[in-house]
Tab-separated table of C-alpha atoms in Angstrom:
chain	number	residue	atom	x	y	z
A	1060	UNK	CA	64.073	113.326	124.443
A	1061	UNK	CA	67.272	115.532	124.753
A	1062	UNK	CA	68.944	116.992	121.709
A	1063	UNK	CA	72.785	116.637	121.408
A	1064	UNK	CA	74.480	120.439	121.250
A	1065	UNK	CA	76.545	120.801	118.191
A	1066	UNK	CA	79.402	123.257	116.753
A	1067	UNK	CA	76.965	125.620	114.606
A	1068	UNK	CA	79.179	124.580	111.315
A	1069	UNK	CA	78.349	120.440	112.226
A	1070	UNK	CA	74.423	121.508	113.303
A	1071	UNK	CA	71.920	120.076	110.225
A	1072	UNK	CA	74.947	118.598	108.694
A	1073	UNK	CA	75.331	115.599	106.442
A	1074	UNK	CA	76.465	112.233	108.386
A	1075	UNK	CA	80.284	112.758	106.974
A	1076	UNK	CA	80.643	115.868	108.594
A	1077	UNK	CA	78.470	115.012	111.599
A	1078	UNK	CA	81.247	111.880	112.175
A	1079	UNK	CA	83.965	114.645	111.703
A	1080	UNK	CA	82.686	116.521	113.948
A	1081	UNK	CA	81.337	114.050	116.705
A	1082	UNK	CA	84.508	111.761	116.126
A	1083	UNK	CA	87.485	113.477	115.117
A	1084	UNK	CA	88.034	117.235	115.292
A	1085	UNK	CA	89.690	118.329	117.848
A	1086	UNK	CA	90.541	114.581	118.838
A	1087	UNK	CA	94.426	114.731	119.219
A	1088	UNK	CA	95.727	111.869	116.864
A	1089	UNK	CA	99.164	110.883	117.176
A	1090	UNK	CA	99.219	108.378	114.475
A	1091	UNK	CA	101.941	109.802	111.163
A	1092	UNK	CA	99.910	108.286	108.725
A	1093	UNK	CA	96.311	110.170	109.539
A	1094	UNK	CA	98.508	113.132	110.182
A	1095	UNK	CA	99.668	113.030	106.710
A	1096	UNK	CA	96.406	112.326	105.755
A	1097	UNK	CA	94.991	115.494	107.408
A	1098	UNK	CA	97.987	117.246	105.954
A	1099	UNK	CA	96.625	116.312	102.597
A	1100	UNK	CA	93.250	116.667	102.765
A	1101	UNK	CA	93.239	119.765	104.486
A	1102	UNK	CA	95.677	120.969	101.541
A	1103	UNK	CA	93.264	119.856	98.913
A	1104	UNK	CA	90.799	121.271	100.664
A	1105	UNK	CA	91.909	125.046	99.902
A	1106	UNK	CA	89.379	126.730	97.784
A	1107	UNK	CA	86.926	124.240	98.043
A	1108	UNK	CA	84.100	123.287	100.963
A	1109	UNK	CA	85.163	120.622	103.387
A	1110	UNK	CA	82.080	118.504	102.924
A	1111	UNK	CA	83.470	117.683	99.158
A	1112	UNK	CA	86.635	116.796	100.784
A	1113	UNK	CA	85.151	114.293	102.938
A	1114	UNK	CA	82.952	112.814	99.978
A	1115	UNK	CA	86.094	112.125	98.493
A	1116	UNK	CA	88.313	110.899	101.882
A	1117	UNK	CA	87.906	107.331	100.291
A	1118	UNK	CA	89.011	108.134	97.163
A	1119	UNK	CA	92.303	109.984	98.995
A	1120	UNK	CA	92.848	106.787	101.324
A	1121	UNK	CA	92.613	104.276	97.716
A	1122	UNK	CA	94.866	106.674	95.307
A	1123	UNK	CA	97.058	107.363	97.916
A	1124	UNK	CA	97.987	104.510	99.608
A	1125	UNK	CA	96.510	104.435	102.437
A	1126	UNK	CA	98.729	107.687	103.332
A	1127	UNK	CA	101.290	105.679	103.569
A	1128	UNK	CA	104.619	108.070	102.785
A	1129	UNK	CA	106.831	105.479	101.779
A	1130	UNK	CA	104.649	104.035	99.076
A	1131	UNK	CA	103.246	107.940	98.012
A	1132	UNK	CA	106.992	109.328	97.757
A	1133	UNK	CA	107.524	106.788	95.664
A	1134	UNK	CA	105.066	108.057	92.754
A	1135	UNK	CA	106.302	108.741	89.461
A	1136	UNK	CA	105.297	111.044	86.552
A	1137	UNK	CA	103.196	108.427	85.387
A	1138	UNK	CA	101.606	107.934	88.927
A	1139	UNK	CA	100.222	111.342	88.714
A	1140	UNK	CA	99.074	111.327	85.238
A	1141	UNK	CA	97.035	108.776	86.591
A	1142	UNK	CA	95.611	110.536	89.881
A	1143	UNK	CA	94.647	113.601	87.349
A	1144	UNK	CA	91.564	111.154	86.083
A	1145	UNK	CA	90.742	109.815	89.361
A	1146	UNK	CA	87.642	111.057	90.214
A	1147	UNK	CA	87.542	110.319	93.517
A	1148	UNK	CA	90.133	113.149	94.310
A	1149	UNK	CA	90.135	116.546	93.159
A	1150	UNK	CA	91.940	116.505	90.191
A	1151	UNK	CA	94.169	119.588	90.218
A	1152	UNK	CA	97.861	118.948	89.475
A	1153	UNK	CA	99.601	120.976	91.836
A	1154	UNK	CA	97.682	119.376	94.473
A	1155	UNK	CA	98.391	115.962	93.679
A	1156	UNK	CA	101.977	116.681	92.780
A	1157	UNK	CA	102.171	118.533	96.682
A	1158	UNK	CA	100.931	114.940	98.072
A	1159	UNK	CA	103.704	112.752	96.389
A	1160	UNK	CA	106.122	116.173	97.441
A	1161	UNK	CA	105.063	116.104	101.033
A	1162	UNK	CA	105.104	112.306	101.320
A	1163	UNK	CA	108.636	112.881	100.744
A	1164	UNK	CA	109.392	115.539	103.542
A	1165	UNK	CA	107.530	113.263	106.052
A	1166	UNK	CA	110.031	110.570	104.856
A	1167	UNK	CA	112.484	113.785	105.683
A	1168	UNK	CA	111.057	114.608	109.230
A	1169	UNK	CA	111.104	110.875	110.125
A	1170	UNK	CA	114.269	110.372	109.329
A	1171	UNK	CA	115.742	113.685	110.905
A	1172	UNK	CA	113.082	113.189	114.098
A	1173	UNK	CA	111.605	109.684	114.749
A	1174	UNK	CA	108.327	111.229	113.657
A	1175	UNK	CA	106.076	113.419	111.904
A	1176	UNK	CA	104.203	113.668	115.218
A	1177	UNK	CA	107.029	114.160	117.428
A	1178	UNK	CA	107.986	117.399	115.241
A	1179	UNK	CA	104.091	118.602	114.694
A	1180	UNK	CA	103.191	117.958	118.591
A	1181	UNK	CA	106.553	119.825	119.569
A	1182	UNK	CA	105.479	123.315	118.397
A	1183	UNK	CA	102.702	122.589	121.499
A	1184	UNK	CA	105.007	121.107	123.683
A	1185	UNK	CA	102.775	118.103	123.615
A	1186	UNK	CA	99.381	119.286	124.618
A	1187	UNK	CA	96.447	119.959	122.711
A	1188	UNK	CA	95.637	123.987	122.599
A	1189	UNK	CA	92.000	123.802	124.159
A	1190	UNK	CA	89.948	127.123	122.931
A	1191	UNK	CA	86.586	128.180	124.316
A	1192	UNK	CA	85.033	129.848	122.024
A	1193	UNK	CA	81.717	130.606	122.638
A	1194	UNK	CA	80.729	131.315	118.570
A	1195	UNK	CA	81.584	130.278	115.561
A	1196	UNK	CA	83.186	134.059	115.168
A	1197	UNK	CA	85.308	133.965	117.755
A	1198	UNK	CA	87.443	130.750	115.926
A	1199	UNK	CA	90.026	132.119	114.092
A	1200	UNK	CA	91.143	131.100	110.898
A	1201	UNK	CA	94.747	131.107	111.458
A	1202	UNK	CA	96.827	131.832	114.426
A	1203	UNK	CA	100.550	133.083	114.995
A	1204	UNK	CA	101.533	129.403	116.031
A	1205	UNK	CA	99.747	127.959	112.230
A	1206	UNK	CA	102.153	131.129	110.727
A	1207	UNK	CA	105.292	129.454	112.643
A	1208	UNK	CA	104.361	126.097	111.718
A	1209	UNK	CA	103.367	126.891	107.865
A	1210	UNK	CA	106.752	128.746	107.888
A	1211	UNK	CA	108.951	125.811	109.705
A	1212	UNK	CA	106.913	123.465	106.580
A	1213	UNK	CA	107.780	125.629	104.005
A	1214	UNK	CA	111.162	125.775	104.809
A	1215	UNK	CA	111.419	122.304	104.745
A	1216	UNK	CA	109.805	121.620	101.244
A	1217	UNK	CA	106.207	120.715	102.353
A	1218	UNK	CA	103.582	122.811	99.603
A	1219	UNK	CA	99.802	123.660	100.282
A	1220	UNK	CA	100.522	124.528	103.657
A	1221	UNK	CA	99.570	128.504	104.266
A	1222	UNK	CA	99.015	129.316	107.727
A	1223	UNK	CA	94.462	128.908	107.114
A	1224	UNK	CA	95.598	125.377	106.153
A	1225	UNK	CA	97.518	124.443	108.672
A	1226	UNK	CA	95.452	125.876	111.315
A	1227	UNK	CA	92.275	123.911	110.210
A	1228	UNK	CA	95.372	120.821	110.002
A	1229	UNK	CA	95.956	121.799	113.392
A	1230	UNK	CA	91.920	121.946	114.299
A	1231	UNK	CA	91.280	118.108	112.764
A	1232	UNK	CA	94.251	116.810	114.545
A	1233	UNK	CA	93.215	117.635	117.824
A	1234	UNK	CA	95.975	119.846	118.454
A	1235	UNK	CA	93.764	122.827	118.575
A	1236	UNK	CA	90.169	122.021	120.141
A	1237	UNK	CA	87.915	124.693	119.043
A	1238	UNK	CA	84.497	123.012	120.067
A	1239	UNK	CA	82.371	125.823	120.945
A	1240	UNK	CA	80.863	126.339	124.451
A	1241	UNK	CA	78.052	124.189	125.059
A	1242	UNK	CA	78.938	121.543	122.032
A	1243	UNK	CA	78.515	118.204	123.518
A	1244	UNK	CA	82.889	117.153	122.543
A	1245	UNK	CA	83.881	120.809	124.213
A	1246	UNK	CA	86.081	120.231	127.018
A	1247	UNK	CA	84.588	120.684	130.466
């Protein structure tokens, strides 16, 4: 019976993170709404472990709308007085108050460029950033390319996106693929 050869940080995970790992990072998605989904969850992610944030990805996808921008712009004061007592988020304002913000920019970047994917993919010119490392070490928490795009956000409006965020953005989105050698998704 063979074994399957994971990332270190997916090996003896729980089945969330095991289906992160197996199914999505480092899978380039090109879809605006799991982009802004990313976006957010990687955002709310900051200071805590990812495994809580994927216990909660339900919660996210019901409170928010299904990431949909349109509808999440849309959210009043009252909207996130009601998110705070959600427990199936975290339940920190600025957080919640950056989703219903950064619903708005995507609204912004549509608008101005067809796409939130046609602007995110264009820092890469269109193709995914395939890494080799051989270690968990050698993956890098942020890059000059996550400063440029944190930067390019921030100057657009978008909050709770620091360069470590929007590198690991960058790593669930599939426009970095940092398997590690000898992972079973690295690219041959």
């Amino acid at each position: 019976m063979s074994t399957v050869t994971r990332c270190e940080w997916a090996a003896g995970a729980d089945e969330l993170m095991l289906a992160h790992h197996d199914e999505e990072w480092g899978v380039p998605s090109h879809d605006d709404r799991h982009l802004f989904e990313m976006l957010t969850l990687e955002g709310a992610q900051a200071g805590l472990s990812w495994s809580t944030i994927l216990r909660k990805r339900e919660g996210y996808q019901r409170a928010f709308a299904g990431f949909d921008p349109a509808v999440v712009a849309g959210f009043g004061t009252k909207d996130v007085e009601r998110l705070l007592h959600d427990p199936g988020i975290v339940r920190n304002r600025l957080k919640v108050e950056s989703t219903v913000n950064n619903a708005a920019r995507v609204l912004d970047v549509q608008d101005e460029l067809g796409s939130l994917d046609a602007y995110l993919w264009e820092f890469i010119d269109g193709e995914p950033i395939v890494n080799r490392p051989r270690t968990l070490a050698e993956v890098p928490s942020e890059t000059e390319l996550s400063k440029a795009i944190s930067k390019d956000l921030k100057r657009r409006g978008f909050r709770f996106v620091g360069p470590t965020v929007i590198y690991a953005f960058m790593q669930s989105v599939g426009m970095a693929d940092d398997h590690t050698v000898g992972c079973f998704r690295a690219r041959r």
